[in-house]
Short mmCIF file of C-alpha atoms in Angstrom, two decimals:
data_model
loop_
_atom_site.label_atom_id
_atom_site.label_comp_id
_atom_site.label_asym_id
_atom_site.label_seq_id
_atom_site.Cartn_x
_atom_site.Cartn_y
_atom_site.Cartn_z
CA MET S 1 50.97 77.94 38.32
CA LYS S 2 52.51 79.88 35.09
CA ARG S 3 52.26 78.52 31.97
CA ASP S 4 56.08 79.17 31.39
CA SER S 5 57.15 77.44 34.88
CA ASN S 6 59.64 74.17 34.28
CA ALA S 7 57.18 72.76 36.53
CA TYR S 8 54.24 73.31 34.38
CA THR S 9 55.72 72.31 31.44
CA VAL S 10 57.44 69.02 33.22
CA ILE S 11 53.68 68.02 33.93
CA TYR S 12 52.72 69.35 30.85
CA ALA S 13 54.93 67.30 28.87
CA SER S 14 54.05 63.45 30.79
CA VAL S 15 51.07 63.88 31.35
CA MET S 16 50.39 64.46 27.32
CA VAL S 17 52.81 61.59 26.41
CA VAL S 18 50.96 59.40 28.81
CA ALA S 19 47.43 60.22 27.56
CA VAL S 20 48.28 60.09 24.21
CA ALA S 21 50.14 56.23 24.51
CA VAL S 22 47.38 55.59 26.80
CA MET S 23 44.89 56.47 23.59
CA LEU S 24 47.02 55.10 20.89
CA ALA S 25 47.49 51.44 22.66
CA PHE S 26 43.88 51.09 23.54
CA THR S 27 43.36 52.28 19.44
CA SER S 28 46.17 49.47 18.41
CA GLN S 29 44.97 46.87 21.03
CA SER S 30 41.02 47.44 20.01
CA LEU S 31 41.75 46.82 16.09
CA GLN S 32 43.80 43.89 16.42
CA SER S 33 41.83 41.36 15.38
CA LEU S 34 40.44 42.87 12.65
CA GLN S 35 43.49 44.32 12.03
CA LYS S 36 44.71 40.73 11.36
CA ALA S 37 42.24 39.37 9.45
CA ASN S 38 42.35 41.98 6.99
CA GLU S 39 46.18 41.14 6.77
CA ASP S 40 45.33 37.66 6.58
CA ASN S 41 42.89 37.43 3.33
CA ASP S 42 45.59 39.91 1.89
CA LYS S 43 46.88 37.48 2.24
CA ARG S 44 45.49 35.30 0.75
CA ARG S 45 44.54 37.49 -2.54
CA GLN S 46 48.24 37.73 -2.76
CA ILE S 47 48.44 33.88 -3.29
CA LEU S 48 45.68 33.61 -5.71
CA ARG S 49 46.99 36.66 -7.21
CA SER S 50 49.63 34.40 -8.47
CA ILE S 51 47.19 32.08 -9.79
CA HIS S 52 45.46 34.13 -12.24
CA ILE S 53 42.08 34.60 -9.01
CA ASP S 54 41.64 37.78 -8.12
CA VAL S 55 38.94 37.55 -5.46
CA PRO S 56 36.84 40.58 -3.69
CA ALA S 57 38.71 40.56 0.41
CA ASN S 58 35.29 39.13 1.55
CA GLU S 59 36.18 36.35 -0.74
CA ALA S 60 39.52 35.15 -0.33
CA GLU S 61 39.23 32.80 2.20
CA ASP S 62 36.75 30.60 0.97
CA ALA S 63 38.04 30.66 -2.43
CA TYR S 64 41.41 30.10 -0.51
CA LYS S 65 40.37 26.59 1.17
CA LYS S 66 39.20 25.39 -2.18
CA LEU S 67 42.15 26.30 -4.77
CA ILE S 68 45.41 26.00 -2.52
CA ASN S 69 45.38 21.49 -1.28
CA ASP S 70 48.48 21.95 0.78
CA ALA S 71 50.61 24.10 2.58
CA PHE S 72 54.14 23.12 3.38
CA PHE S 73 57.93 24.12 3.50
CA VAL S 74 60.73 22.47 2.08
CA ASP S 75 63.94 22.49 3.08
CA ASP S 76 67.68 23.39 1.44
CA ALA S 77 68.27 19.44 0.58
CA GLY S 78 64.53 19.89 -0.91
CA GLU S 79 62.69 17.97 1.17
CA LYS S 80 59.17 18.13 2.92
CA THR S 81 59.10 19.56 6.60
CA GLU S 82 56.40 20.37 8.68
CA GLY S 83 54.90 23.47 9.27
CA ASP S 84 51.88 25.71 9.23
CA ALA S 85 53.92 27.62 5.94
CA PHE S 86 50.39 30.13 5.66
CA ALA S 87 50.53 31.35 9.14
CA ALA S 88 54.29 31.98 9.72
CA ASP S 89 56.50 34.97 8.16
CA ALA S 90 57.93 34.43 5.03
CA ILE S 91 61.27 36.28 6.20
CA LYS S 92 61.78 34.14 9.21
CA THR S 93 60.96 30.55 7.86
CA PHE S 94 64.20 31.91 5.06
CA ALA S 95 66.55 32.47 7.49
CA GLU S 96 66.01 28.94 8.97
CA GLY S 97 66.10 27.23 6.09
CA LYS S 98 62.16 26.39 6.10
CA TYR S 99 60.61 27.64 3.03
CA PRO S 100 56.51 28.03 2.05
CA VAL S 101 55.73 25.88 -0.80
CA PHE S 102 51.75 26.51 -1.48
CA VAL S 103 50.07 23.78 -3.47
CA ALA S 104 47.41 25.26 -6.48
CA ASN S 105 44.63 23.25 -8.34
CA VAL S 106 43.50 25.52 -11.51
CA LYS S 107 41.38 23.12 -13.48
CA GLY S 108 42.34 19.99 -12.91
CA GLN S 109 46.48 20.83 -13.48
CA THR S 110 48.60 21.60 -10.22
CA LYS S 111 50.22 24.60 -9.33
CA TYR S 112 53.41 25.39 -6.80
CA ILE S 113 53.79 28.73 -5.14
CA MET S 114 56.76 29.87 -3.62
CA ALA S 115 56.88 33.09 -1.73
CA LEU S 116 59.51 35.17 -2.43
CA GLN S 117 60.78 38.47 0.55
CA GLY S 118 63.51 40.74 -0.21
CA SER S 119 64.12 44.49 0.79
CA GLY S 120 62.78 46.98 -1.67
CA LEU S 121 64.37 50.91 -1.72
CA TRP S 122 62.41 51.97 1.04
CA GLY S 123 61.21 48.39 3.41
CA PRO S 124 60.53 45.05 2.88
CA ILE S 125 59.22 43.55 -1.18
CA TRP S 126 57.60 39.73 -1.44
CA GLY S 127 55.51 37.97 -3.43
CA TYR S 128 54.43 34.84 -4.76
CA ILE S 129 55.62 32.93 -7.87
CA ALA S 130 53.54 29.96 -9.36
CA ILE S 131 55.00 28.06 -11.23
CA ASP S 132 53.22 24.53 -13.97
CA ASP S 133 54.04 21.19 -12.73
CA ASP S 134 57.12 21.64 -14.99
CA ARG S 135 58.81 23.06 -11.93
CA ASN S 136 60.49 25.58 -14.74
CA THR S 137 57.10 27.50 -16.71
CA VAL S 138 55.57 30.36 -14.54
CA PHE S 139 52.73 30.28 -14.47
CA GLY S 140 51.76 33.42 -12.18
CA ALA S 141 53.26 36.26 -10.20
CA ASP S 142 52.35 39.12 -7.51
CA PHE S 143 54.22 41.71 -5.95
CA SER S 144 53.83 43.65 -2.88
CA HIS S 145 56.45 46.30 -0.49
CA THR S 146 55.08 48.22 2.07
CA GLY S 147 56.48 51.40 1.33
CA GLU S 148 57.65 52.00 -2.19
CA THR S 149 58.04 55.32 -4.33
CA PRO S 150 54.10 55.25 -5.12
CA GLY S 151 54.16 56.19 -9.13
CA LEU S 152 57.17 54.37 -8.88
CA GLY S 153 58.29 51.80 -7.17
CA ALA S 154 55.42 51.15 -6.06
CA GLU S 155 54.06 50.13 -9.31
CA ILE S 156 55.68 46.20 -9.02
CA ALA S 157 52.74 45.56 -7.46
CA THR S 158 50.26 46.18 -10.76
CA THR S 159 49.05 43.75 -13.14
CA TYR S 160 51.08 45.32 -15.98
CA PHE S 161 54.83 44.20 -13.80
CA SER S 162 53.09 40.45 -12.71
CA ALA S 163 52.08 39.87 -16.00
CA PRO S 164 54.60 38.99 -18.15
CA PHE S 165 56.21 36.48 -16.01
CA ALA S 166 53.48 33.76 -17.06
CA GLY S 167 55.16 31.68 -19.27
CA LYS S 168 59.12 32.62 -18.82
CA HIS S 169 61.22 29.48 -17.46
CA LEU S 170 63.25 29.41 -13.87
CA PHE S 171 65.93 26.71 -16.12
CA ARG S 172 68.00 27.46 -19.36
CA ASN S 173 69.36 24.08 -20.14
CA GLY S 174 68.94 22.08 -17.33
CA ARG S 175 70.84 25.13 -15.75
CA PHE S 176 68.27 27.44 -13.08
CA CYS S 177 68.84 30.90 -14.07
CA SER S 178 65.91 33.21 -12.50
CA ILE S 179 64.03 35.76 -14.11
CA ALA S 180 66.09 38.82 -15.17
CA VAL S 181 64.20 42.40 -14.53
CA VAL S 182 65.36 45.08 -16.86
CA LYS S 183 65.91 47.95 -18.24
CA PRO S 184 64.04 47.79 -21.67
CA GLY S 185 66.53 46.77 -24.63
CA LYS S 186 69.23 45.46 -21.70
CA GLN S 187 68.85 41.89 -21.81
CA ASP S 188 71.70 39.69 -21.83
CA GLY S 189 70.37 36.69 -23.94
CA GLU S 190 70.84 34.45 -20.86
CA GLN S 191 68.11 34.20 -18.77
CA ASP S 192 64.28 34.89 -19.62
CA TYR S 193 63.98 38.77 -18.38
CA VAL S 194 61.01 41.13 -17.77
CA ASP S 195 60.91 44.88 -18.27
CA GLY S 196 61.97 46.67 -14.76
CA ILE S 197 59.48 49.92 -14.02
CA SER S 198 60.87 53.81 -15.52
CA GLY S 199 62.25 55.78 -12.79
CA GLY S 200 61.76 52.37 -9.86
CA THR S 201 65.03 51.35 -11.63
CA ILE S 202 65.90 50.46 -7.26
CA THR S 203 62.82 48.33 -6.82
CA SER S 204 63.30 46.70 -10.03
CA SER S 205 66.57 45.73 -9.26
CA ALA S 206 65.72 44.93 -5.62
CA VAL S 207 63.23 42.63 -7.26
CA ASN S 208 65.42 41.07 -9.30
CA ARG S 209 67.71 40.16 -7.09
CA MET S 210 65.18 38.90 -4.08
CA LEU S 211 63.99 36.27 -7.42
CA PHE S 212 67.49 35.23 -7.81
CA ASP S 213 68.05 34.64 -4.48
CA CYS S 214 64.59 32.86 -3.58
CA LEU S 215 63.98 30.68 -5.88
CA SER S 216 67.42 29.71 -5.58
CA ALA S 217 66.12 28.27 -2.57
CA TYR S 218 64.06 26.10 -3.62
CA VAL S 219 66.11 25.12 -6.52
CA ALA S 220 66.44 21.26 -4.84
CA PHE S 221 63.22 21.15 -4.69
CA LEU S 222 62.36 21.46 -8.09
CA THR S 223 64.67 19.85 -9.32
CA SER S 224 64.08 16.77 -7.12
CA ASN S 225 62.09 14.33 -8.80
CA GLU S 226 60.12 13.09 -5.54
CA ILE S 227 57.37 15.16 -7.03
CA LYS S 228 53.76 12.70 -7.60
CA GLU S 229 51.79 12.11 -10.30
CA ASP S 230 49.27 13.77 -7.87
CA GLY S 231 51.33 16.40 -7.13
CA ALA S 232 51.92 15.49 -3.41
CA VAL S 233 55.06 15.88 -2.15
CA ASP S 234 57.27 12.06 -1.19
CA LYS S 235 58.13 12.62 2.52
CA MET M 1 24.86 86.82 7.90
CA GLY M 2 25.74 83.85 6.52
CA LEU M 3 26.98 81.43 8.50
CA LEU M 4 30.59 82.17 7.65
CA THR M 5 32.12 85.87 8.27
CA SER M 6 33.37 87.56 5.75
CA LYS M 7 36.62 87.35 7.46
CA GLN M 8 36.02 83.35 8.01
CA LYS M 9 35.26 83.19 4.28
CA GLU M 10 38.95 84.83 3.55
CA ILE M 11 40.31 81.93 6.12
CA LEU M 12 38.50 79.14 4.00
CA LEU M 13 38.95 80.62 0.17
CA GLY M 14 42.56 83.00 0.57
CA PRO M 15 44.72 80.07 0.68
CA LEU M 16 43.47 77.91 -2.55
CA SER M 17 45.19 80.88 -3.88
CA LYS M 18 46.36 84.66 -2.94
CA ASN M 19 47.60 82.84 0.18
CA ASN M 20 48.27 79.18 -1.68
CA PRO M 21 50.71 76.71 0.71
CA VAL M 22 52.64 75.32 -1.99
CA VAL M 23 53.75 78.62 -4.89
CA VAL M 24 53.40 81.40 -2.56
CA GLN M 25 54.22 80.33 0.59
CA MET M 26 56.22 77.06 -0.80
CA LEU M 27 55.52 75.15 1.90
CA GLY M 28 54.42 71.45 1.23
CA ILE M 29 57.43 70.80 -2.01
CA CYS M 30 59.59 68.07 -0.84
CA SER M 31 56.15 66.00 -0.82
CA ALA M 32 54.82 67.38 -3.81
CA LEU M 33 57.80 66.22 -5.18
CA ALA M 34 57.59 62.85 -4.27
CA VAL M 35 53.40 61.62 -4.50
CA THR M 36 52.52 63.07 -7.66
CA SER M 37 53.76 61.03 -10.46
CA LYS M 38 50.29 59.56 -11.33
CA LEU M 39 47.26 61.42 -10.22
CA GLU M 40 45.84 59.16 -7.19
CA PRO M 41 47.87 59.26 -4.66
CA ALA M 42 47.92 63.36 -5.66
CA ILE M 43 44.27 63.56 -5.26
CA VAL M 44 44.69 60.47 -1.22
CA MET M 45 46.76 63.15 -0.30
CA GLY M 46 45.63 66.39 -1.28
CA ILE M 47 42.16 64.28 0.87
CA SER M 48 44.14 62.59 3.34
CA VAL M 49 46.36 66.09 4.52
CA THR M 50 43.40 68.14 4.46
CA VAL M 51 41.04 66.10 7.26
CA VAL M 52 44.73 65.64 9.32
CA VAL M 53 44.93 69.66 9.31
CA ALA M 54 42.00 70.68 9.80
CA PHE M 55 41.75 68.09 13.08
CA ALA M 56 44.82 69.34 13.99
CA ASN M 57 44.40 72.58 13.98
CA VAL M 58 41.24 71.84 16.31
CA ILE M 59 43.56 70.35 18.75
CA ILE M 60 45.88 72.85 19.22
CA SER M 61 43.29 75.62 19.86
CA LEU M 62 41.59 74.26 21.72
CA LEU M 63 44.46 73.78 24.03
CA ARG M 64 46.40 76.80 23.03
CA ASN M 65 45.70 78.22 25.98
CA THR M 66 47.50 75.42 28.08
CA ILE M 67 50.76 75.28 26.35
CA PRO M 68 53.54 75.95 27.43
CA ASN M 69 55.76 78.43 25.27
CA ARG M 70 58.24 76.24 24.98
CA ILE M 71 57.05 72.68 24.42
CA ARG M 72 54.76 74.25 22.25
CA ILE M 73 56.55 72.83 18.94
CA ILE M 74 56.55 68.56 20.41
CA VAL M 75 53.67 69.46 21.87
CA GLN M 76 51.96 70.02 17.99
CA LEU M 77 54.37 67.51 17.11
CA VAL M 78 52.88 64.50 19.41
CA VAL M 79 48.88 65.66 18.53
CA ALA M 80 49.70 65.35 14.43
CA ALA M 81 51.59 62.27 15.72
CA ALA M 82 49.03 60.27 17.16
CA LEU M 83 46.26 62.07 14.93
CA VAL M 84 47.79 60.23 11.76
CA THR M 85 48.64 56.86 13.18
CA ILE M 86 44.81 56.84 15.06
CA VAL M 87 43.55 57.07 11.64
CA SER M 88 45.65 54.66 9.89
CA GLU M 89 44.81 52.51 12.81
CA VAL M 90 41.78 53.02 11.71
CA LEU M 91 41.70 51.74 7.75
CA LYS M 92 43.59 48.96 8.92
CA ALA M 93 41.26 48.17 10.56
CA PHE M 94 37.75 49.39 8.73
CA ALA M 95 39.27 50.10 5.19
CA PHE M 96 42.39 48.22 4.51
CA GLU M 97 42.39 48.39 0.39
CA VAL M 98 42.89 52.21 1.17
CA ASN M 99 44.85 52.59 3.74
CA LYS M 100 47.84 50.23 1.94
CA GLN M 101 47.51 53.05 -0.47
CA LEU M 102 47.64 56.10 2.17
CA SER M 103 50.58 53.79 4.16
CA VAL M 104 53.24 54.74 2.83
CA PHE M 105 51.76 58.88 2.95
CA VAL M 106 50.75 58.67 6.54
CA GLY M 107 55.51 59.47 7.03
CA LEU M 108 54.94 61.98 4.97
CA ILE M 109 51.43 63.66 6.71
CA ILE M 110 53.18 64.13 9.53
CA THR M 111 56.81 65.61 9.00
CA ASN M 112 53.97 68.21 6.10
CA CYS M 113 55.59 71.64 6.64
CA ILE M 114 52.19 72.77 5.82
CA LEU M 115 50.46 70.52 9.21
CA MET M 116 53.38 72.37 11.23
CA GLY M 117 53.56 75.52 9.69
CA ARG M 118 48.93 76.33 10.34
CA LEU M 119 49.32 74.45 13.93
CA GLU M 120 52.32 77.21 14.48
CA ALA M 121 51.23 79.70 12.66
CA PHE M 122 47.25 80.12 13.66
CA ALA M 123 46.08 77.71 15.52
CA LEU M 124 47.71 78.68 18.23
CA ALA M 125 46.16 82.03 17.85
CA ASN M 126 42.76 81.60 16.79
CA ARG M 127 39.42 80.03 17.86
CA PRO M 128 38.41 76.00 17.42
CA TRP M 129 35.78 76.64 14.30
CA ASP M 130 38.26 79.69 12.62
CA SER M 131 41.16 77.12 12.60
CA PHE M 132 38.79 74.02 11.41
CA LEU M 133 38.44 76.39 8.53
CA ASP M 134 41.47 77.31 7.75
CA GLY M 135 42.75 73.32 8.07
CA ILE M 136 40.64 72.61 5.48
CA GLY M 137 41.28 75.69 3.32
CA ASN M 138 44.98 74.52 3.08
CA GLY M 139 44.15 71.43 2.45
CA LEU M 140 42.40 71.94 -0.64
CA GLY M 141 44.99 74.62 -1.59
CA TYR M 142 48.03 72.04 -0.65
CA GLY M 143 45.35 69.48 -3.56
CA ILE M 144 44.64 72.19 -5.98
CA ILE M 145 48.22 71.88 -7.02
CA LEU M 146 48.68 68.86 -6.10
CA VAL M 147 46.16 67.37 -8.31
CA LEU M 148 47.33 69.66 -11.51
CA ILE M 149 51.25 68.38 -11.49
CA GLY M 150 49.58 64.90 -11.26
CA PHE M 151 47.68 65.98 -13.73
CA PHE M 152 50.35 66.74 -16.04
CA ARG M 153 52.75 64.30 -15.15
CA GLU M 154 50.83 61.54 -16.01
CA LEU M 155 49.01 62.08 -18.63
CA PHE M 156 52.74 63.18 -20.32
CA GLY M 157 54.84 60.88 -18.01
CA SER M 158 52.07 57.38 -18.31
CA GLY M 159 49.97 58.79 -21.30
CA SER M 160 47.40 57.98 -18.91
CA LEU M 161 44.72 59.43 -16.35
CA LEU M 162 43.67 57.79 -12.73
CA GLY M 163 45.19 55.02 -14.53
CA ILE M 164 43.22 54.33 -17.28
CA LYS M 165 44.75 55.16 -20.86
CA VAL M 166 43.91 58.40 -22.29
CA VAL M 167 46.39 59.22 -25.23
CA PRO M 168 44.77 57.31 -28.20
CA GLN M 169 46.83 54.42 -29.51
CA VAL M 170 47.23 56.39 -33.17
CA PHE M 171 48.99 58.55 -31.16
CA TYR M 172 51.54 55.81 -30.27
CA ASP M 173 51.18 53.95 -34.17
CA TRP M 174 52.25 57.49 -35.64
CA GLY M 175 55.68 58.30 -33.46
CA TYR M 176 55.27 59.82 -30.55
CA VAL M 177 56.67 58.73 -27.10
CA ASP M 178 55.63 59.22 -23.32
CA ASN M 179 58.40 61.51 -21.88
CA GLY M 180 59.83 59.49 -18.84
CA LEU M 181 61.23 62.27 -17.98
CA VAL M 182 58.41 63.85 -16.48
CA ILE M 183 58.24 59.97 -14.26
CA LEU M 184 60.97 61.29 -12.88
CA PRO M 185 60.61 64.23 -9.49
CA PRO M 186 63.15 66.65 -10.71
CA MET M 187 60.57 67.56 -13.39
CA ALA M 188 57.65 68.60 -10.88
CA LEU M 189 60.68 71.14 -9.91
CA PHE M 190 59.54 72.25 -13.19
CA ILE M 191 55.48 71.90 -13.60
CA VAL M 192 55.27 73.91 -10.18
CA ALA M 193 57.55 76.51 -11.22
CA THR M 194 55.36 76.83 -14.78
CA ILE M 195 52.21 77.26 -12.08
CA ILE M 196 53.70 79.55 -10.03
CA TRP M 197 54.42 81.32 -13.29
CA VAL M 198 51.14 81.76 -14.63
CA HIS M 199 49.55 82.17 -10.69
CA ARG M 200 52.28 84.84 -10.60
CA SER M 201 51.24 86.68 -13.75
CA ARG M 202 48.09 86.73 -13.02
CA ASN M 203 48.00 88.02 -9.45
CA LYS M 204 49.91 91.31 -10.03
CA GLU M 205 50.41 92.26 -6.42
CA LEU M 206 51.99 89.20 -5.31
CA GLN M 207 54.82 89.32 -7.99
CA GLU M 208 58.27 90.99 -6.16
CA ASN M 209 60.34 93.61 -7.76
#
């Protein structure tokens, strides 16, 4: 068959596409369980980083079991609902009105870790923010992203960006204000703020919006009086 | 005769300077602007492109006598995309942290002009071993420029190299300020232009009248 005949071209293209598809499907299938384990450990590490604990991936599972006592959802009314908050995809549960909360015990003190999710410049961004048991003061935060610009928006994943969140307050005079991500020197004095990333303005604004939108959903939970001394929430 | 003939040496070493893909052939400029605000992603990108170009070159070179002329660009794209996807999947399973850094580059590697340019211009007409050397040479030629740009942008834009502060604190105390403009993509063009200027002035035969 001639190399430039139509039949050869069509057959060549078909064989190539099928061969590549089989190869990719096989690679993906055979590596899936390893990838899932890596992703779960990465999620555990992100949650632990929000309470200032940085462990290597192979120790993440043990550390997570030791430090995170409880994981549940809260609804718009601040009521606790059942469900596997760790395994669930926060984007889906937020759409359903279920917001994940992880309860950690750090040196005898209870910390509540809340999930954040939003859209950055190029794709999803997400994070975890831990608060003290006064349910106002931020203990720590950690942010991640799928594909923000390296060196610019992607810097939100560094401690340089997330460390200043510690000690900030979500409420001012009893009113929910969120925490602003601003250009240095641009704060309005109405709410606590951290510095954004130079050159990563769109991602910084996205984090600002994500903080406000997601934490607003938790306000009922944060202001409910039903949390007992031991940190457990009444049903 | 050593491991490489003189022609093969030229194939391997030419792209590092006289035939550099970025500053002479003007390929891959877009990614050179996008990933060089810090040194580390620039190094990672340079290595990834080298690996992908080398292996894509070998595969296309092996297939070169079977590929129908009218769909050769599509075949090249499929080979490059499949290769990059497989590498990314394997990294996700065995080197998750590296993959997290690389993930954003995957799309950029597939669309990298150097990759398509070398497949089309070299691999389609040469033997696998020569094509492999050509891929390594061009990948490294691209990497060197990226590392140079990344070096200057991180040094002057953030006062650090590979994330480590190198500009002493006393400089800041005396009033030195990091140049935020260098972080932004347009400044990378100025640095590329400066590199081209220096490069051309040292290589008279590259100058156009």
